[in-house]
Coordinates of C-alpha atoms and ligand atoms in Angstrom, one line a residue:
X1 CA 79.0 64.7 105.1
X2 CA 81.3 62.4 107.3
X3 CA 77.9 61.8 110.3
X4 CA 78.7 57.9 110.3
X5 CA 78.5 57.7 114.2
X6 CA 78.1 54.0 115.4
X7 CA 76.2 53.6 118.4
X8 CA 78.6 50.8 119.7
X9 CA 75.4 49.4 122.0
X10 CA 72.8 49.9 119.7
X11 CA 72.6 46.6 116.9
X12 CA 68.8 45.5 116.4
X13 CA 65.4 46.9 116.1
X14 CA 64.9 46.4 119.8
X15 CA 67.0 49.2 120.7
X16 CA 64.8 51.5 118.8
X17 CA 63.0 53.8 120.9
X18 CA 60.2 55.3 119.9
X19 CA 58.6 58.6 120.7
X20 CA 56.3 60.6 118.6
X21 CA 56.5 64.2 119.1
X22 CA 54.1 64.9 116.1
X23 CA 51.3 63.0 118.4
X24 CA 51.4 65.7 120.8
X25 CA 49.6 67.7 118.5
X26 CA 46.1 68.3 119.1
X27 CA 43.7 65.2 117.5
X28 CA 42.2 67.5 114.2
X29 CA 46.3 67.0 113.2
X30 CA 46.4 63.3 112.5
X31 CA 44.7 60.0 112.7
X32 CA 46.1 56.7 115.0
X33 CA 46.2 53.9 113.3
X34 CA 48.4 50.7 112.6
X35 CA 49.4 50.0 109.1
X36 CA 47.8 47.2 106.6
X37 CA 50.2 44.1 107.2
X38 CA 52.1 43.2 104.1
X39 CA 51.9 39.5 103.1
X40 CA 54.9 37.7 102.9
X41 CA 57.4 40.4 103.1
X42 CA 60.7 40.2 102.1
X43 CA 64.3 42.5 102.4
X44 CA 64.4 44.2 98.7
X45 CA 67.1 45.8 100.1
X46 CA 68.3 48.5 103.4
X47 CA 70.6 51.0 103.4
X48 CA 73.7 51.1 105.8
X49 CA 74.3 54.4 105.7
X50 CA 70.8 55.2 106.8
X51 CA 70.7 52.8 109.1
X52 CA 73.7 54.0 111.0
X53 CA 71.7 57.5 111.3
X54 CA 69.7 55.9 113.7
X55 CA 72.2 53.0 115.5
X56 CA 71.1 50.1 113.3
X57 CA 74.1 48.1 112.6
X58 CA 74.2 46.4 109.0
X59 CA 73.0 42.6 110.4
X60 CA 70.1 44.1 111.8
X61 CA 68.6 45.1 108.3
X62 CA 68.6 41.8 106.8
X63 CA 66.5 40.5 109.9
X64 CA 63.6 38.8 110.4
X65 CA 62.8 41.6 112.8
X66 CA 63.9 44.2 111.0
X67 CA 61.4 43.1 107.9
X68 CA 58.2 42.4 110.0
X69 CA 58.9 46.2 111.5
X70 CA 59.4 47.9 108.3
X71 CA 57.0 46.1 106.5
X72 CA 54.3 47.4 109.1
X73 CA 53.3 43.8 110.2
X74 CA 54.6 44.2 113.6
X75 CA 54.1 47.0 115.6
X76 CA 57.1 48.6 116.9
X77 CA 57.2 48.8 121.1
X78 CA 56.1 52.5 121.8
X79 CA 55.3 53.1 119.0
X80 CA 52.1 55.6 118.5
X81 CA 51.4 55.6 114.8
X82 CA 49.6 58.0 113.1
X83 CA 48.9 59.5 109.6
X84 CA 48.8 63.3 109.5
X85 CA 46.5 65.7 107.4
X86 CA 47.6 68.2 104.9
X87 CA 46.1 70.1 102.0
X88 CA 47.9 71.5 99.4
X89 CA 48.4 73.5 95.8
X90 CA 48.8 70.8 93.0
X91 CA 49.7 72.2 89.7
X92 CA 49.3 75.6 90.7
X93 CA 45.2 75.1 91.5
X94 CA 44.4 74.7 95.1
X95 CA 43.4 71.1 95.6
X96 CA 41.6 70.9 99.6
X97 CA 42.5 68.4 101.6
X98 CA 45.5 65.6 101.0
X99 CA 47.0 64.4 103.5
X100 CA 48.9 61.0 104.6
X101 CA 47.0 58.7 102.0
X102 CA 49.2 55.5 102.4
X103 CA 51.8 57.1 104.8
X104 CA 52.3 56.1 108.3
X105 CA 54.5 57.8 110.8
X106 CA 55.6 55.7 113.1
X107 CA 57.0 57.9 115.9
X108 CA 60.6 59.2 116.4
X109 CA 63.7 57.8 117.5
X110 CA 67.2 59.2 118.6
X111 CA 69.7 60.2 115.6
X112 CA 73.5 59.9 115.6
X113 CA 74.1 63.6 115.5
X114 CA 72.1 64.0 118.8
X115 CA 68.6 65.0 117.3
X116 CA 65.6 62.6 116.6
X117 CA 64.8 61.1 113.0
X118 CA 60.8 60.5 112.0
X119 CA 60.2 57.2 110.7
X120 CA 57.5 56.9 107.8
X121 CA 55.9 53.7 106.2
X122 CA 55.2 54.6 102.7
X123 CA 52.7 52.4 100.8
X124 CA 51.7 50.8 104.1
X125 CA 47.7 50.6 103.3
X126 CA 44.8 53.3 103.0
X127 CA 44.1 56.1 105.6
X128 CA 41.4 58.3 106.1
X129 CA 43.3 60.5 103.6
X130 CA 43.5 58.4 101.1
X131 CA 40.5 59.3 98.8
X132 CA 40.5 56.8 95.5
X133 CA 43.5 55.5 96.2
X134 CA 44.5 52.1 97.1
X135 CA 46.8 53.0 100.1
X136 CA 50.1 51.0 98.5
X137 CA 52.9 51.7 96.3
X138 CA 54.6 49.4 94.2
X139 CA 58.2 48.3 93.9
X140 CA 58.4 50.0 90.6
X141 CA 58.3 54.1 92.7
X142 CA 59.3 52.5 95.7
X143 CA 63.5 51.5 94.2
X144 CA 63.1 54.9 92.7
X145 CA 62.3 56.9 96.1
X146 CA 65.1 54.5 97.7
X147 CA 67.4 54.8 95.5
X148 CA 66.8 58.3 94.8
X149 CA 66.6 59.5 98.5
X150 CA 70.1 57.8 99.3
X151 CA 71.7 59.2 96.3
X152 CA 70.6 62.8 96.9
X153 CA 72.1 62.4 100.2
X154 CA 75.2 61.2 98.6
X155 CA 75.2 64.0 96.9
X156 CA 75.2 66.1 99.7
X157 CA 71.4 67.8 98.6
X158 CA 69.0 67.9 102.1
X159 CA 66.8 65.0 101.2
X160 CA 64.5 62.5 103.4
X161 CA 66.1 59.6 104.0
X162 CA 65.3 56.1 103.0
X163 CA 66.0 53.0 105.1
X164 CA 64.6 50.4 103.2
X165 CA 62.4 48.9 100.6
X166 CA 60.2 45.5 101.9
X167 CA 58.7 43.8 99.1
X168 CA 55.7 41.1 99.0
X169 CA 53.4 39.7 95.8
X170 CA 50.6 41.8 97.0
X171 CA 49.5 43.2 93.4
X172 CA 47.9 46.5 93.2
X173 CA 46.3 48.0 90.0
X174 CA 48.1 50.5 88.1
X175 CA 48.1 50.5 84.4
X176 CA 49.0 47.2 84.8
X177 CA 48.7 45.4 88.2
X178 CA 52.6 45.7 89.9
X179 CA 53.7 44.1 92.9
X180 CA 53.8 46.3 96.1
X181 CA 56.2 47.7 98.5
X182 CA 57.1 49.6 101.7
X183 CA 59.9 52.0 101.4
X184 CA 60.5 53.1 105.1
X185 CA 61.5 57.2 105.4
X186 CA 63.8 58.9 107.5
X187 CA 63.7 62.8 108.1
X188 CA 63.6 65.1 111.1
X189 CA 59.8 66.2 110.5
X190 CA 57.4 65.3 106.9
X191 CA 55.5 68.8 107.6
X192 CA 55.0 70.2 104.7
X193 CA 53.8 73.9 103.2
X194 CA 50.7 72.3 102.3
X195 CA 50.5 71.0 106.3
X196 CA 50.0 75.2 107.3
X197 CA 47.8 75.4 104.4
X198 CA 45.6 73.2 105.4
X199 CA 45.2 75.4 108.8
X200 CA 44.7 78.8 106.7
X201 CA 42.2 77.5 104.7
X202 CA 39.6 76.1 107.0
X203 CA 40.2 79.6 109.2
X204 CA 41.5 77.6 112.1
X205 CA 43.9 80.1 113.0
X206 CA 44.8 78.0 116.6
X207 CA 45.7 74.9 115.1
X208 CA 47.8 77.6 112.4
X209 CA 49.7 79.0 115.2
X210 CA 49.8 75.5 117.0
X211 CA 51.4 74.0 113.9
X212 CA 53.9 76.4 113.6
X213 CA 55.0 76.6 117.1
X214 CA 55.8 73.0 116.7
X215 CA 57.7 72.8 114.5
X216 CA 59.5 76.3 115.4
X217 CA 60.0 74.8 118.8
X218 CA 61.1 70.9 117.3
X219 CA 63.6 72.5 114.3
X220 CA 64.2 76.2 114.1
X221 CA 64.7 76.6 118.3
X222 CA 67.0 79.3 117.7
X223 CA 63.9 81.3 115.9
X224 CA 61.6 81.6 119.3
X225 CA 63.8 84.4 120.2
X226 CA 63.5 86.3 117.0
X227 CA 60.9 89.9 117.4
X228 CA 58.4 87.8 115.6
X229 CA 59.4 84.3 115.3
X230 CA 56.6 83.1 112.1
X231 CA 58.0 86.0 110.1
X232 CA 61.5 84.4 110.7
X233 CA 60.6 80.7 110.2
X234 CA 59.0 81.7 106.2
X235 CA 62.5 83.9 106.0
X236 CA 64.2 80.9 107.2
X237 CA 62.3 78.5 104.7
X238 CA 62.4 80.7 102.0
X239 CA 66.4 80.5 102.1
X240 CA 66.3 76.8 102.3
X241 CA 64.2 76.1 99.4
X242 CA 66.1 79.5 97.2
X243 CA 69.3 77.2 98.5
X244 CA 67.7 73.7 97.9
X245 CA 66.6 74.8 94.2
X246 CA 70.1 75.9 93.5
X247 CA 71.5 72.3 94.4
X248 CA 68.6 70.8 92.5
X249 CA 69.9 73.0 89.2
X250 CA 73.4 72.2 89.6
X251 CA 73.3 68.8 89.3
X252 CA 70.2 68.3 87.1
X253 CA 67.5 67.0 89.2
X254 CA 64.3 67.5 88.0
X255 CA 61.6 66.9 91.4
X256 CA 58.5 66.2 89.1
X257 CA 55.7 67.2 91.0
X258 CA 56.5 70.5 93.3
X259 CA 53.2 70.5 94.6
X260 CA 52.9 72.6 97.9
X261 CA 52.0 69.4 99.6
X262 CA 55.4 68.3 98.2
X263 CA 57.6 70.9 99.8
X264 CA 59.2 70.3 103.2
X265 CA 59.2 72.9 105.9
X266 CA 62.7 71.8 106.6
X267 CA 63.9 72.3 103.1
X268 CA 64.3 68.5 102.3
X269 CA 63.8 67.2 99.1
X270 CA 60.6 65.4 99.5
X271 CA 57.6 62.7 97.6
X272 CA 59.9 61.7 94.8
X273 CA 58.1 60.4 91.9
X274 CA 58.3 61.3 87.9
X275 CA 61.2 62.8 89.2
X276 CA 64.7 62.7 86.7
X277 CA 68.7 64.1 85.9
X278 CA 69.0 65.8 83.0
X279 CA 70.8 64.2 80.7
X280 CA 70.7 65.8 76.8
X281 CA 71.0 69.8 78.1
X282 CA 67.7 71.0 77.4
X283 CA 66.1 73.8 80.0
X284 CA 62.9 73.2 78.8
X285 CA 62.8 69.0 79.6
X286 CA 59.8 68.2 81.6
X287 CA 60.6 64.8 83.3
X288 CA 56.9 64.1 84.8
X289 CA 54.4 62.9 81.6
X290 CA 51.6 63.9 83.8
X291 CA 53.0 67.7 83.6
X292 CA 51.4 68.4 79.9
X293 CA 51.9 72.1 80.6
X294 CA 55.5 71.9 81.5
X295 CA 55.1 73.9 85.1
X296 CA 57.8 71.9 86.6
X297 CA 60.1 72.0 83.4
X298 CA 63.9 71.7 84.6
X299 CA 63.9 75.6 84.2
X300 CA 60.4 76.6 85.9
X301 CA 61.9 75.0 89.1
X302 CA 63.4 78.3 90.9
X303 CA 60.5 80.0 90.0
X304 CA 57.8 77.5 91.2
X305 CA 60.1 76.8 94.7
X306 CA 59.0 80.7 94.6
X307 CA 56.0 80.6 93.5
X308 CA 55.5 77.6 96.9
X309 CA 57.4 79.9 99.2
X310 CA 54.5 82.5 98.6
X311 CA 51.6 79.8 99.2
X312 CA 53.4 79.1 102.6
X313 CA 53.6 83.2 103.2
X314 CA 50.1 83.1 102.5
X315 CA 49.2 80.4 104.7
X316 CA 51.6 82.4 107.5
X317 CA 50.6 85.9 107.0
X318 CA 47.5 85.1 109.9
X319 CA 50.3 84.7 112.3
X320 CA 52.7 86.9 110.8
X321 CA 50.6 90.4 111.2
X322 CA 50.9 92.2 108.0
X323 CA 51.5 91.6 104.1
X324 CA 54.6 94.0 104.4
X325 CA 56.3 91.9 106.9
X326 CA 55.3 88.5 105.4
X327 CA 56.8 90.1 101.3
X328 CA 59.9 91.3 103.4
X329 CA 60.1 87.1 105.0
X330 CA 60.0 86.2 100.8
X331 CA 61.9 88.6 99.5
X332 CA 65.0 87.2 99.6
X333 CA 64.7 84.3 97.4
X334 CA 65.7 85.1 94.4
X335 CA 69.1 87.0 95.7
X336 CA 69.9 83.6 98.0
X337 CA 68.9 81.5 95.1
X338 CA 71.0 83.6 92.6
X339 CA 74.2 83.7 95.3
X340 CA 73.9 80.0 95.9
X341 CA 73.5 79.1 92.1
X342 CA 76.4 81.6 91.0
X343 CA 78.7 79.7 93.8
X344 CA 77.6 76.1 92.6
X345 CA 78.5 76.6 88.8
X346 CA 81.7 78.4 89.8
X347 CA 82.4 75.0 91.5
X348 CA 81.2 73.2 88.8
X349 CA 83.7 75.2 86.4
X350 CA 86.8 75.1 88.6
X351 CA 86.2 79.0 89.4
X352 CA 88.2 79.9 92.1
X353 CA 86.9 84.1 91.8
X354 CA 84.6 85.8 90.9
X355 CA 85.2 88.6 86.9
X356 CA 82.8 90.6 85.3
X357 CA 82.5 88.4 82.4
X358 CA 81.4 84.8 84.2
X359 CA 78.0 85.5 83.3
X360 CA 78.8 85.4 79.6
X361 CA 81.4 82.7 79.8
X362 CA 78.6 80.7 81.5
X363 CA 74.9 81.7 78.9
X364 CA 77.9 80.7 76.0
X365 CA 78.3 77.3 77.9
X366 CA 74.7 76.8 78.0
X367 CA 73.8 77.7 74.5
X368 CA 76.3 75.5 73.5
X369 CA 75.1 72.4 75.9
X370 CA 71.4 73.0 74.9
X371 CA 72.2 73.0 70.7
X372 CA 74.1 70.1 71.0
X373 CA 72.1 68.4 73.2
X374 CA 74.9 67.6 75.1
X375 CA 74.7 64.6 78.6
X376 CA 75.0 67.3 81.5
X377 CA 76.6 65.3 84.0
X378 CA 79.4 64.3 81.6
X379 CA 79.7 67.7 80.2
X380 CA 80.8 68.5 83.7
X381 CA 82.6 65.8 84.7
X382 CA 84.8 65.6 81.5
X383 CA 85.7 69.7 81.7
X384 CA 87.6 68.5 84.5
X385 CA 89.9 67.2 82.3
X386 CA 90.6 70.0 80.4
X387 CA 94.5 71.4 80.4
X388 CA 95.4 74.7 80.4
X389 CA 97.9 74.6 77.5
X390 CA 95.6 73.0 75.3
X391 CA 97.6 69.8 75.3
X392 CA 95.0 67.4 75.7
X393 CA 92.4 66.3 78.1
X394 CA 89.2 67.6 76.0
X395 CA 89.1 65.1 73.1
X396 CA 86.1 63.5 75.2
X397 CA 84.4 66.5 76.2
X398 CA 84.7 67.5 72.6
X399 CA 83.3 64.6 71.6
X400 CA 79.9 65.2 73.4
X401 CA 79.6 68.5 70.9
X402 CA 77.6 68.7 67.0
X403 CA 79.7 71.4 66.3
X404 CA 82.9 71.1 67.3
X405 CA 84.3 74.4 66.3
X406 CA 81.6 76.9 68.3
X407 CA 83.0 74.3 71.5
X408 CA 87.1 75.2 70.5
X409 CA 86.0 79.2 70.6
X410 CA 84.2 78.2 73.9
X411 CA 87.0 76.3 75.5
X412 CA 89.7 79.1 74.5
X413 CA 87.6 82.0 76.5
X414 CA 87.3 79.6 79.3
X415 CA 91.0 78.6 79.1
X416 CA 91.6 82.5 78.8
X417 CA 89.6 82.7 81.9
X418 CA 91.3 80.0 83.7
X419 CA 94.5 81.7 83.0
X420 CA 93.3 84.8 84.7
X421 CA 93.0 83.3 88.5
X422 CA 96.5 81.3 87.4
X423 CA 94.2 77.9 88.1
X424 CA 96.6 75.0 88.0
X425 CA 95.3 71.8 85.9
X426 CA 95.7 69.2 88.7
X427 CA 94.2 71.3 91.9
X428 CA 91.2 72.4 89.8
X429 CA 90.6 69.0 88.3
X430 CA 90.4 67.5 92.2
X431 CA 88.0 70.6 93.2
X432 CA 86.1 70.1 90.2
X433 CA 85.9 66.3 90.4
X434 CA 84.0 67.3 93.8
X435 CA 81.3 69.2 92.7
X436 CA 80.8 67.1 89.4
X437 CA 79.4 63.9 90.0
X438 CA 80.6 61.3 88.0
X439 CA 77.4 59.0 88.9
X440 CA 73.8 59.9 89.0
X441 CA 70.4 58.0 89.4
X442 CA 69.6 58.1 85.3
X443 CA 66.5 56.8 84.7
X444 CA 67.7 54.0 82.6
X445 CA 69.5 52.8 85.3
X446 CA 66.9 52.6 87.6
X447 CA 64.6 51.1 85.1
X448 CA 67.1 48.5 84.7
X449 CA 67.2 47.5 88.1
X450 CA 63.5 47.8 88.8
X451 CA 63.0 45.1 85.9
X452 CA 65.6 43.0 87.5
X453 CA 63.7 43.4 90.6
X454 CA 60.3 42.6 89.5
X455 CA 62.0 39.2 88.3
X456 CA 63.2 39.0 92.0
X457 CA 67.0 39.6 91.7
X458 CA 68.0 42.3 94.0
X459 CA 71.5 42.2 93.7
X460 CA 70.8 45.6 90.7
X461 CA 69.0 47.8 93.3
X462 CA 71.8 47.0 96.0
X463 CA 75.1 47.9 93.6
X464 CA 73.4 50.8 92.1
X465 CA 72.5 52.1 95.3
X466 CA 76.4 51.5 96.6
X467 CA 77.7 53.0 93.3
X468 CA 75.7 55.9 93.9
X469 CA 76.7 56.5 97.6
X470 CA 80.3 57.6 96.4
X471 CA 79.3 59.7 92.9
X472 CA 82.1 61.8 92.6
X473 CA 84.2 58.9 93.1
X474 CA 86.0 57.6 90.3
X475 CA 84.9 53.4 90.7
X476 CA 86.3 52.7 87.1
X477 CA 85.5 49.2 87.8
X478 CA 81.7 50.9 87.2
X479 CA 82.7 53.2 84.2
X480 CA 79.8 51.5 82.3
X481 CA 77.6 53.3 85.0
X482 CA 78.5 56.6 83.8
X483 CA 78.1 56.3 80.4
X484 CA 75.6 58.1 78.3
X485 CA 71.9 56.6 78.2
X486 CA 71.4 53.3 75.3
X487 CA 69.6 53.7 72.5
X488 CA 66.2 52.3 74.2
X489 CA 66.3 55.0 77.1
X490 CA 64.9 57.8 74.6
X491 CA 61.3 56.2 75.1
X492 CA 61.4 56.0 78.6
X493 CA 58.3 57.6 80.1
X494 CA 57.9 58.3 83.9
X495 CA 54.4 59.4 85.4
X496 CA 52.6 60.2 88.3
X497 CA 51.5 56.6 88.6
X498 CA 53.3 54.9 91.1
Ligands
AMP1 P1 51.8 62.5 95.4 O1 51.4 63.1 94.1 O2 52.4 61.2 95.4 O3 52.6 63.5 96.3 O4 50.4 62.3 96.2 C1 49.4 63.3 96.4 C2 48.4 62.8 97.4 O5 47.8 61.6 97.0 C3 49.0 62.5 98.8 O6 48.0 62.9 99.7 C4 49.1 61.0 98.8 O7 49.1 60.5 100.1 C5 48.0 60.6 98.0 N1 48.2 59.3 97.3 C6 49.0 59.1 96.2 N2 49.0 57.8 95.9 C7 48.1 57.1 96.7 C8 47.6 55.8 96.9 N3 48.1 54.8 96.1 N4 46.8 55.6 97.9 C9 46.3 56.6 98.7 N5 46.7 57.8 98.6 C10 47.6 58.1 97.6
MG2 MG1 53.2 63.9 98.0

């Protein structure tokens, strides 16, 4: 996770280069334009640690430069910026044509690992994709896709990237009017399933094939020498996004809205919104208001990344030759999901092997979290403490339980377990401490810091963000962080609205 390269030249926004690979495409892909200037923007805040991915040393964020760039008020030199189309699946009913409605790509620039980073304006003024809306964003979704983007990362999930939120008193109506903001996005390409959909469904097979052989050329190379190179690229996604949705479960992320226009080609975790952690266990939770039907409930999620994997095959199969070949490309997911899932909760339990009986040991844990609606991060975190001679260390996870006695039968089969691999108490509590984070993005927390933000003090979104970019790190000087949600949490509602 370590990819904190300095470029020792590189300091300021002048030393960006831009290119813009996606502008080669033909003209029906995208529209040029310059974004809506901002008025009277200011630094809400930047994130180093993006920043670095692309050279930017720490000083240049909190410039005058830097703001006027990322705000979309100043063109940046070389820069070609476009917004692209796409169409998409939203809520499971096809929806036409989408596209970049108050996104702006500004081009690409050179990465510290060697590759190239797209830079995105989000909220940076209407498009021709825009339909009703109102081309902005306010700071309300914009913290939460900032702060959410750089603790994904933290987390070690594939994520976009988000460099920083500019702010300005701009209003724009929501249910209420809110101010606006910019948040500006980092990831190697923003095509999306619902980019090749929008191919497949107007029949315009060359600009399908065109589409694809750009981005198998930009970010699967090593796929142009496969026997047929689009059945590879779905296999390839399909195993990201089996993998991606068995990180997502793990820690309890909940995306919101997995609307094909929402999935990245790359398998990035893409568009948050209503998004949310679990926190009282219960597989059912739907964290999106808007999603009345619960289709992207916490436990619908592996299903539905399934479900987008097939709109993508579909989309493919043109190119691909033959329904047999593009099922084989799918057929996968649920055995890579399954694999990746199994691995992640032995993590998560301190599981060195693999016995007949994990299965069990694991429904019981479940059943147990989901009837006593027990936090699921601390759940995990505090069964870390857990010693194997019962002498202590669970009084706090115990705690968390209504019934106290069906957790003690629990905890002896999983001590029983323990004992079976001979797992030592202080090795397994720093292996587990490592896949259980002690700090996530609860909504609560963000809310608090959006409120502080609307009242102008950043100083919330900036420590939350740096608490969160070390979560499995202990930081007792932030315990309070950590803690379960207050009382006034419970009625906290998040929507499509942002
Ligand atoms: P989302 O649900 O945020 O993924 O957005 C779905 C589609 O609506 C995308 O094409 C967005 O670009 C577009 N969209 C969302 N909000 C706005 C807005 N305020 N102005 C213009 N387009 C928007
Ligand atoms: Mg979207």
């Amino acid at each position: 996770m370590n990819n904190r390269l300095a470029f020792p030249e590189a300091t300021g926004i002048a030393h960006l280069r831009f290119a813009n690979a996606f502008a080669s495409l033909p003209a029906a892909f995208y529209t040029r334009l310059a974004p809506t200037p901002l008025p009277a923007p200011y630094l809400v805040a930047a994130s180093e640690q993006a920043a670095q991915l692309i050279g930017l040393a720490p000083p240049a964020c909190a410039s005058e430069d830097f703001i006027q760039t990322f705000s979309g008020n100043r063109a940046a030199a070389d820069s070609q910026s476009l917004a692209a189309v796409y169409s998409g699946h939203q809520f499971g009913v096809w929806a036409g044509q989408l596209g970049d409605g108050r996104a702006i790509l500004l081009g690409d620039v050179a990465a510290s690992d060697g590759g190239r980073l797209e830079l995105q304006l989000k909220g940076s003024g209407a498009t021709p994709y825009s339909r009703m809306g109102d081309g902005r964003a306010v700071l309300r979704s914009s913290i939460r896709e900032y702060l959410c983007s750089e603790a994904m990362a933290a987390l070690g999930i594939p994520t976009s990237r988000a460099l920083s939120v500019i702010g300005s008193d701009q209003l724009a109506m929501r249910e209420r009017p809110e101010t606006t903001a910019v948040v500006t996005r980092m990831a190697p390409s923003f095509v999306r399933f619902g980019s090749f959909e929008h191919w497949y469904y107007n029949n315009r097979r060359e600009e399908l094939k065109t589409l694809a052989d750009h981005v198998i050329a930009g970010f699967y190379p090593e796929l142009q020498a496969a026997s047929n190179p689009y059945q590879a690229l779905l296999a390839e996604v399909t195993r990201r996004t089996a993998q991606l949705m068995a990180q997502w479960q793990a820690v309890g992320f909940m995306h919101g809205v997995m609307n094909t226009d929402n999935m990245s080609i790359l398998g990035l975790t893409l568009d948050y919104g209503p998004f949310g952690f679990m926190e009282a266990y219960d597989p059912g939770h739907i964290c999106n208001h808007t999603d009345q039907q619960g289709r992207y409930a916490y436990a619908r999620q592996p299903q539905i990344g399934h479900w987008n994997c097939f709109a993508l095959g579909q989309a493919l199969l043109p190119l691909i030759g033959s329904v047999e070949e593009t099922e084989a490309a799918l057929g996968n997911y649920q055995a890579i999901y399954g694999a990746k899932l199994d691995e992640l909760l032995h993590a998560k339990l301190g599981l060195a092997s693999r016995q007949p009986d994990d299965d069990k040991l694991l429904d019981a844990m479940f059943a147990l979290m989901q009837g006593s609606h027990v936090d699921f991060t601390l759940f995990f975190r505090r069964l870390g403490n857990l010693r194997l001679d019962g002498s202590g260390g669970d009084e706090a996870l115990r705690d968390l339980f209504i019934d106290r006695a069906a957790f003690d039968a629990w905890a002896l089969q999983y001590r029983a377990r323990l004992k079976l691999e001979n797992s030592q108490d202080r090795s397994r509590k720093l292996a587990m401490d490592a896949s259980n984070p002690k700090y996530v993005l609860r909504n609560y927390l963000a809310q608090t810091a959006i409120e502080r933000a609307q009242e102008k003090d950043f100083s919330e979104v900036r420590k939350l963000q740096q608490i969160l970019e070390n979560p499995f790190d202990e930081q007792p000087q932030h315990a309070r962080y950590a803690e379960l949600p207050p009382d006034w949490a419970r009625g906290l509602e998040v929507s499509c609205s942002s």
